[in-house]
């Protein structure tokens, strides 16, 4: 592929640009548009570009005079459509910024675009908002496809669902009616079914699969965290009190003795039932789970609504022989320490602002990062937890940025705005909450450029 010319709108700290760099795309940044002075500072530090590349307020830019480019990327401010905002949509000034994206497409007619926004956009105003967005893209000459992607399936332990819309200029590809999975009935599918009744231009994009969660929250946590991020004992006790006995019982590990006709459920600290071997010829073999080996009921997968157990793979004779039986986590077949790492919704707020659970189960993904709320983790074992806020670095990691990016942004802010003092946390939190998960963008771009190369 020849050098890709990119224009970035509502750029934040440059997630689209970071994704392009990560997958080795040779691109030329025509310009970026950002009005937040702190985000501009971080953007330039992360991507090593001069502030003169910043177009500033896109509403004041003459689109016709912009240089030509190949792809337009961006996600207009999402508060107008988010369930965390007031959901005023196009009545909100921020909602109308979407039309700046469309007007840029209309004026410069790049070959492609990639647009991102919150899940709430799909059914906002009974679907009218999505209708307007899709029709707008179609009217300025683009065939589109859209998908709802969750970052937890892309090696980022954050439950963050966002809608992505890919557009290709209509003269480059033929129109294709959307192929919709008959077995799928989520909000995005319902939205696409509504859109099929309109006269919009479409094609079928090869979206990345969402099949497996491979990274846990504990995998991205810092090893050493300053005490300033921890809650006091008093505040911690108030939050822990919200963990009911019924909820706790469903999230502990239990040993299951499969020997005999009945299964006996044991507490995690009890001794494992005897592991036995059977001999087949001259080679010993481990008895399989469906016969009579002990197994584990794992945290977060303990009991279903019917009260039956969901059983994890059995303990093996190999793990039995290799592990020290006095080490309880190893004896139970754990690869990680026995301490839990539970995501906590807004630990700094005694009365949570968002709906949903205060605590997630050990091993679940972080709550969605936002600008308004700082989420956290509870580490320990009931009833002894230490609860703290996620650090700014951890939030950057949850958006797919690496530690070097974070340090560049932090040092730039400290140097420019805080006279060398370490006071940039609030802006770093805001930047992470406003950004887009880099890992998701990487996979979309990979598929997009593979598609382009086939044209």
Coordinates of C-alpha atoms in Angstrom, one line a residue:
X1 CA 0.0 0.0 0.0
X2 CA 1.2 3.5 -0.8
X3 CA 1.6 6.0 2.0
X4 CA -1.9 6.5 3.5
X5 CA -2.9 10.1 4.0
X6 CA -4.9 10.5 7.2
X7 CA -7.1 13.3 8.6
X8 CA -8.2 12.8 12.2
X9 CA -11.2 14.7 13.8
X10 CA -12.1 14.9 17.5
X11 CA -8.6 13.4 18.0
X12 CA -8.2 13.2 21.7
X13 CA -4.9 11.5 22.3
X14 CA -4.9 9.8 18.9
X15 CA -6.2 6.2 19.3
X16 CA -6.7 5.8 15.5
X17 CA -3.2 7.0 14.8
X18 CA -1.7 4.7 17.5
X19 CA -3.5 1.7 15.9
X20 CA -2.2 2.5 12.5
X21 CA 1.4 2.7 13.9
X22 CA 1.0 -0.5 15.8
X23 CA 0.1 -2.5 12.7
X24 CA 2.8 -1.0 10.6
X25 CA 0.8 1.2 8.3
X26 CA 3.0 3.9 6.7
X27 CA 0.8 7.0 7.0
X28 CA 1.1 10.7 6.5
X29 CA -0.9 12.8 9.0
X30 CA -2.5 15.6 7.0
X31 CA -3.8 17.1 10.3
X32 CA -5.7 16.4 13.5
X33 CA -8.5 18.4 15.1
X34 CA -8.6 18.8 18.9
X35 CA -9.6 21.8 21.1
X36 CA -8.7 20.5 24.6
X37 CA -5.3 22.0 25.4
X38 CA -4.2 19.1 27.6
X39 CA -5.2 16.5 25.0
X40 CA -3.3 18.4 22.4
X41 CA -0.2 18.3 24.5
X42 CA -0.5 14.6 25.1
X43 CA -1.3 13.9 21.5
X44 CA 1.8 15.7 20.2
X45 CA 4.0 14.0 22.8
X46 CA 2.7 10.5 22.0
X47 CA 2.8 10.8 18.3
X48 CA 5.8 13.1 18.1
X49 CA 4.1 15.7 16.0
X50 CA 4.2 19.5 16.1
X51 CA 1.2 21.5 17.3
X52 CA 1.0 23.2 13.9
X53 CA -0.6 20.0 12.6
X54 CA -3.6 20.7 14.8
X55 CA -6.6 22.2 12.8
X56 CA -8.2 23.4 16.1
X57 CA -11.9 23.8 16.2
X58 CA -13.3 21.9 13.2
X59 CA -16.4 24.0 13.1
X60 CA -14.2 27.0 12.1
X61 CA -12.3 25.1 9.4
X62 CA -13.0 25.7 5.7
X63 CA -13.3 22.0 4.6
X64 CA -12.9 22.9 0.9
X65 CA -9.4 24.2 1.6
X66 CA -8.2 21.1 3.4
X67 CA -5.5 19.1 1.6
X68 CA -6.6 15.8 0.0
X69 CA -6.4 12.6 2.1
X70 CA -7.3 9.0 1.8
X71 CA -9.1 8.2 5.0
X72 CA -11.1 10.3 7.6
X73 CA -11.1 8.9 11.2
X74 CA -12.8 10.0 14.3
X75 CA -15.6 9.7 16.8
X76 CA -17.6 12.9 17.5
X77 CA -18.1 13.6 21.2
X78 CA -20.4 10.9 22.5
X79 CA -22.0 12.5 25.5
X80 CA -25.0 13.5 23.4
X81 CA -25.9 9.9 22.8
X82 CA -24.4 8.2 25.9
X83 CA -26.5 6.7 28.7
X84 CA -24.0 8.4 31.0
X85 CA -25.1 11.8 29.5
X86 CA -28.4 13.5 29.1
X87 CA -29.0 11.8 25.7
X88 CA -30.2 15.0 23.9
X89 CA -28.7 13.8 20.7
X90 CA -28.7 16.4 17.9
X91 CA -30.4 18.9 20.2
X92 CA -27.1 19.0 22.1
X93 CA -24.4 21.1 20.5
X94 CA -22.0 18.3 20.8
X95 CA -24.3 16.0 18.9
X96 CA -24.3 18.3 15.9
X97 CA -20.5 17.9 15.7
X98 CA -21.3 14.7 13.9
X99 CA -22.3 16.8 10.9
X100 CA -18.7 18.3 10.8
X101 CA -17.5 14.8 10.1
X102 CA -20.1 14.4 7.3
X103 CA -19.3 17.9 5.9
X104 CA -15.6 17.0 5.7
X105 CA -16.5 13.8 3.8
X106 CA -18.7 15.7 1.4
X107 CA -16.1 18.4 0.7
X108 CA -13.0 16.2 0.3
X109 CA -14.4 12.8 -0.8
X110 CA -11.7 10.6 0.7
X111 CA -11.8 6.9 -0.3
X112 CA -12.6 5.6 3.2
X113 CA -13.7 6.6 6.7
X114 CA -13.9 5.0 10.1
X115 CA -16.4 6.5 12.7
X116 CA -16.8 5.4 16.3
X117 CA -19.5 6.2 18.9
X118 CA -21.3 4.9 22.0
X119 CA -23.7 2.0 22.0
X120 CA -26.5 4.3 23.1
X121 CA -26.5 6.0 19.7
X122 CA -28.1 2.9 18.1
X123 CA -31.5 3.2 19.8
X124 CA -31.4 6.9 20.7
X125 CA -34.6 8.7 20.0
X126 CA -36.3 5.3 19.0
X127 CA -33.7 4.8 16.3
X128 CA -34.2 8.2 14.6
X129 CA -30.6 9.3 15.4
X130 CA -29.0 6.2 13.7
X131 CA -31.3 6.7 10.8
X132 CA -30.1 10.3 10.3
X133 CA -26.4 9.2 10.6
X134 CA -26.7 6.4 8.1
X135 CA -28.7 8.5 5.6
X136 CA -26.1 11.3 6.0
X137 CA -23.2 9.0 5.1
X138 CA -25.2 7.7 2.1
X139 CA -26.2 11.1 0.9
X140 CA -22.5 12.3 0.6
X141 CA -21.6 9.2 -1.4
X142 CA -20.5 6.3 0.9
X143 CA -21.5 2.7 1.3
X144 CA -21.4 1.7 5.0
X145 CA -21.4 -1.2 7.3
X146 CA -21.5 -1.1 11.1
X147 CA -20.9 -3.3 14.1
X148 CA -21.0 -3.3 17.9
X149 CA -17.6 -4.3 19.3
X150 CA -16.6 -4.9 22.9
X151 CA -13.0 -4.3 23.9
X152 CA -13.0 -7.3 26.3
X153 CA -12.6 -9.6 23.3
X154 CA -9.5 -7.7 22.1
X155 CA -7.0 -8.4 24.9
X156 CA -8.2 -5.4 26.9
X157 CA -10.0 -6.3 30.2
X158 CA -12.6 -3.6 30.0
X159 CA -16.3 -4.0 29.2
X160 CA -16.6 -1.3 26.6
X161 CA -19.1 -1.6 23.8
X162 CA -18.9 0.9 21.0
X163 CA -20.5 1.1 17.5
X164 CA -18.1 1.4 14.6
X165 CA -19.1 2.5 11.1
X166 CA -16.8 1.8 8.1
X167 CA -17.4 3.7 4.9
X168 CA -16.0 3.2 1.4
X169 CA -16.7 5.7 -1.4
X170 CA -19.5 4.4 -3.6
X171 CA -17.5 4.5 -6.8
X172 CA -15.0 2.0 -5.4
X173 CA -17.3 -0.9 -4.6
X174 CA -20.7 -2.2 -5.7
X175 CA -23.7 -2.0 -3.4
X176 CA -24.4 -5.1 -1.3
X177 CA -27.5 -5.7 0.8
X178 CA -26.5 -6.4 4.4
X179 CA -26.4 -10.0 5.4
X180 CA -27.9 -10.3 8.9
X181 CA -27.5 -13.3 11.0
X182 CA -31.0 -14.7 11.7
X183 CA -29.9 -16.1 15.0
X184 CA -28.7 -12.8 16.3
X185 CA -31.1 -10.4 18.0
X186 CA -29.1 -7.8 19.8
X187 CA -29.6 -4.0 19.6
X188 CA -27.2 -3.6 16.6
X189 CA -29.1 -6.2 14.6
X190 CA -32.4 -4.6 15.3
X191 CA -30.9 -1.3 14.3
X192 CA -29.6 -2.7 11.0
X193 CA -33.0 -4.2 10.3
X194 CA -34.6 -0.8 10.7
X195 CA -32.0 0.7 8.4
X196 CA -32.6 -1.8 5.7
X197 CA -36.0 -0.3 5.1
X198 CA -34.3 3.0 4.2
X199 CA -32.6 3.9 0.9
X200 CA -29.0 3.8 2.1
X201 CA -25.9 2.5 0.4
X202 CA -24.4 -0.6 2.1
X203 CA -21.8 -3.3 1.8
X204 CA -20.7 -6.2 4.0
X205 CA -17.5 -5.7 5.9
X206 CA -15.5 -8.5 7.4
X207 CA -15.7 -7.5 11.1
X208 CA -13.2 -9.1 13.6
X209 CA -14.7 -12.0 15.6
X210 CA -15.7 -11.6 19.2
X211 CA -15.2 -15.0 20.7
X212 CA -12.9 -15.2 23.7
X213 CA -11.8 -13.1 26.6
X214 CA -8.1 -13.7 27.1
X215 CA -6.9 -10.9 29.4
X216 CA -7.9 -10.3 33.0
X217 CA -7.9 -7.1 34.9
X218 CA -5.2 -8.4 37.2
X219 CA -2.9 -8.7 34.2
X220 CA -2.8 -4.9 33.6
X221 CA -2.5 -3.7 37.3
X222 CA 0.6 -2.0 38.5
X223 CA 2.8 -3.9 40.9
X224 CA 3.2 -1.0 43.3
X225 CA 0.6 1.6 43.8
X226 CA 0.8 4.8 45.8
X227 CA -1.3 4.9 49.0
X228 CA -3.1 8.0 47.7
X229 CA -5.2 5.7 45.4
X230 CA -6.5 3.6 48.3
X231 CA -9.7 4.2 50.2
X232 CA -9.7 4.6 53.9
X233 CA -10.6 1.6 56.1
X234 CA -13.9 3.3 57.0
X235 CA -14.9 3.8 53.3
X236 CA -13.7 0.3 52.4
X237 CA -15.8 -1.2 55.1
X238 CA -18.9 0.6 53.8
X239 CA -18.4 -0.8 50.3
X240 CA -17.6 -4.3 51.4
X241 CA -20.8 -4.3 53.4
X242 CA -22.6 -4.2 50.1
X243 CA -21.4 -7.7 49.2
X244 CA -24.3 -9.8 50.3
X245 CA -23.9 -13.3 51.7
X246 CA -25.8 -14.7 48.7
X247 CA -23.6 -13.0 46.2
X248 CA -20.4 -14.0 48.0
X249 CA -21.4 -17.6 48.1
X250 CA -21.8 -17.7 44.3
X251 CA -18.3 -16.4 43.7
X252 CA -16.1 -18.6 45.9
X253 CA -14.1 -21.6 44.7
X254 CA -15.2 -25.0 45.8
X255 CA -13.7 -28.5 45.5
X256 CA -16.0 -31.1 44.0
X257 CA -15.4 -34.8 45.0
X258 CA -16.6 -36.8 42.0
X259 CA -15.9 -40.2 43.6
X260 CA -18.9 -42.3 44.2
X261 CA -22.4 -41.7 43.0
X262 CA -23.0 -38.3 44.7
X263 CA -20.8 -35.2 44.3
X264 CA -19.6 -33.7 47.5
X265 CA -18.9 -29.9 47.5
X266 CA -16.0 -29.0 49.8
X267 CA -14.7 -25.6 50.9
X268 CA -11.6 -24.2 49.2
X269 CA -9.4 -24.7 52.2
X270 CA -10.3 -28.4 52.7
X271 CA -8.0 -31.1 51.5
X272 CA -8.5 -32.3 48.0
X273 CA -9.9 -35.8 47.6
X274 CA -7.4 -38.5 46.8
X275 CA -6.2 -38.4 43.2
X276 CA -6.1 -41.9 41.7
X277 CA -4.5 -43.5 38.7
X278 CA -5.6 -46.4 36.6
X279 CA -3.2 -48.6 34.7
X280 CA -3.7 -49.3 31.0
X281 CA -1.0 -51.7 29.7
X282 CA 2.3 -50.5 31.2
X283 CA 1.3 -46.8 31.1
X284 CA -0.5 -45.1 34.0
X285 CA -3.2 -42.6 33.0
X286 CA -5.1 -40.0 34.9
X287 CA -8.8 -40.8 35.5
X288 CA -11.0 -38.3 33.5
X289 CA -13.4 -35.8 34.9
X290 CA -16.5 -37.6 33.7
X291 CA -15.4 -40.6 35.7
X292 CA -14.2 -39.9 39.2
X293 CA -11.5 -37.3 39.5
X294 CA -12.0 -34.2 41.8
X295 CA -12.5 -30.9 40.1
X296 CA -13.1 -27.3 41.0
X297 CA -16.0 -24.9 40.9
X298 CA -14.3 -21.7 39.8
X299 CA -15.0 -18.2 41.1
X300 CA -17.4 -16.3 38.9
X301 CA -18.7 -19.5 37.3
X302 CA -19.9 -21.2 40.4
X303 CA -23.7 -21.7 40.2
X304 CA -26.3 -21.1 37.5
X305 CA -29.9 -20.1 38.1
X306 CA -30.9 -23.8 38.4
X307 CA -28.6 -24.3 41.3
X308 CA -26.4 -26.7 39.4
X309 CA -22.6 -26.5 39.3
X310 CA -20.5 -25.4 36.4
X311 CA -17.4 -27.6 36.8
X312 CA -13.9 -26.6 35.7
X313 CA -11.3 -29.0 34.3
X314 CA -10.2 -31.6 36.8
X315 CA -7.0 -31.5 38.9
X316 CA -4.5 -33.7 37.2
X317 CA -1.9 -36.0 38.6
X318 CA 0.7 -33.8 37.0
X319 CA -0.3 -30.7 38.9
X320 CA -0.6 -32.9 42.0
X321 CA 2.9 -34.1 41.8
X322 CA 4.4 -30.8 40.8
X323 CA 2.8 -28.6 43.4
X324 CA 3.4 -28.3 47.1
X325 CA 0.3 -29.6 48.8
X326 CA 0.7 -27.0 51.5
X327 CA 0.3 -24.2 49.0
X328 CA -3.5 -23.9 48.9
X329 CA -3.8 -21.9 45.7
X330 CA -1.7 -24.4 43.8
X331 CA -3.4 -27.3 45.4
X332 CA -6.7 -26.0 44.1
X333 CA -5.3 -25.7 40.6
X334 CA -5.0 -21.9 40.5
X335 CA -2.4 -20.3 38.3
X336 CA -2.9 -17.0 40.2
X337 CA -2.7 -16.1 43.9
X338 CA -5.8 -16.9 45.9
X339 CA -6.5 -13.2 46.4
X340 CA -9.4 -11.9 44.3
X341 CA -9.3 -8.9 42.0
X342 CA -12.8 -7.6 41.8
X343 CA -13.7 -4.6 39.6
X344 CA -15.4 -1.9 41.7
X345 CA -17.8 0.7 40.3
X346 CA -16.9 4.3 41.4
X347 CA -15.2 3.4 44.7
X348 CA -14.8 7.1 45.5
X349 CA -18.6 7.5 45.6
X350 CA -20.5 6.0 48.5
X351 CA -23.7 6.3 46.4
X352 CA -22.9 5.1 42.9
X353 CA -24.1 7.2 40.1
X354 CA -24.5 4.4 37.5
X355 CA -26.8 1.5 37.5
X356 CA -25.5 -2.0 38.0
X357 CA -23.5 -4.0 40.5
X358 CA -21.1 -2.2 42.8
X359 CA -18.7 -5.2 42.7
X360 CA -18.0 -7.6 39.8
X361 CA -16.7 -11.1 40.3
X362 CA -13.1 -11.9 40.5
X363 CA -11.7 -12.3 36.9
X364 CA -14.4 -10.1 35.3
X365 CA -13.5 -7.1 33.1
X366 CA -13.3 -3.5 34.3
X367 CA -16.3 -1.3 34.2
X368 CA -16.4 1.1 31.2
X369 CA -14.0 4.0 31.7
X370 CA -15.7 7.4 31.5
X371 CA -14.7 11.0 32.0
X372 CA -17.0 11.4 35.0
X373 CA -16.3 8.3 37.0
X374 CA -13.1 6.7 38.3
X375 CA -13.5 3.0 38.8
X376 CA -11.4 0.7 40.9
X377 CA -10.5 -2.7 42.2
X378 CA -10.9 -4.6 45.4
X379 CA -8.0 -6.9 46.1
X380 CA -8.0 -9.5 48.9
X381 CA -10.4 -12.2 50.2
X382 CA -13.7 -11.7 51.9
X383 CA -14.0 -10.0 54.3
X384 CA -10.6 -8.4 54.1
X385 CA -10.2 -6.3 50.9
X386 CA -8.2 -3.3 50.1
X387 CA -10.1 -1.1 47.7
X388 CA -8.5 1.6 45.5
X389 CA -9.1 3.6 42.4
X390 CA -7.5 2.5 39.1
X391 CA -4.3 4.5 38.5
X392 CA -4.1 6.8 35.4
X393 CA -1.5 4.4 34.0
X394 CA -3.9 1.4 34.4
X395 CA -6.6 3.4 32.6
X396 CA -4.2 4.1 29.7
X397 CA -3.5 0.4 29.6
X398 CA -7.2 -0.3 29.5
X399 CA -7.5 1.8 26.4
X400 CA -4.7 -0.1 24.6
X401 CA -1.9 2.5 25.0
X402 CA 1.5 1.3 26.3
X403 CA 3.4 2.6 29.2
X404 CA 5.8 4.6 27.0
X405 CA 2.8 6.5 25.6
X406 CA 1.6 7.3 29.1
X407 CA 4.9 8.5 30.3
X408 CA 5.3 10.8 27.3
X409 CA 1.8 12.3 27.9
X410 CA 2.4 12.7 31.6
X411 CA 5.8 14.3 31.3
X412 CA 4.5 16.7 28.7
X413 CA 1.6 17.8 30.9
X414 CA 3.8 18.1 34.0
X415 CA 6.3 20.2 32.1
X416 CA 3.9 22.4 30.2
X417 CA 1.1 23.0 32.7
X418 CA 2.2 21.9 36.2
X419 CA 5.6 23.5 36.6
X420 CA 7.3 20.1 37.0
X421 CA 4.9 18.9 39.7
X422 CA 3.2 15.5 39.5
X423 CA -0.4 16.9 39.3
X424 CA -1.6 15.6 35.9
X425 CA -3.7 12.7 37.1
X426 CA -7.1 14.3 36.5
X427 CA -6.3 15.1 32.9
X428 CA -4.8 11.7 32.3
X429 CA -8.0 10.1 33.6
X430 CA -10.1 12.3 31.4
X431 CA -7.9 11.5 28.3
X432 CA -8.3 7.7 28.9
X433 CA -12.1 8.0 29.4
X434 CA -12.5 10.0 26.2
X435 CA -10.4 7.8 24.0
X436 CA -11.0 4.7 21.9
X437 CA -9.6 1.3 22.6
X438 CA -6.5 0.9 20.3
X439 CA -6.7 -2.9 20.1
X440 CA -10.2 -2.8 18.6
X441 CA -9.1 -0.2 16.0
X442 CA -6.1 -2.3 15.0
X443 CA -8.3 -5.3 14.1
X444 CA -10.7 -3.2 12.1
X445 CA -7.8 -1.5 10.2
X446 CA -6.3 -4.9 9.4
X447 CA -9.5 -6.1 7.9
X448 CA -10.1 -2.8 6.1
X449 CA -6.7 -2.8 4.4
X450 CA -7.1 -6.4 3.5
X451 CA -10.4 -5.5 1.9
X452 CA -8.9 -2.5 0.1
X453 CA -6.1 -4.6 -1.3
X454 CA -8.7 -6.9 -2.9
X455 CA -10.4 -4.0 -4.7

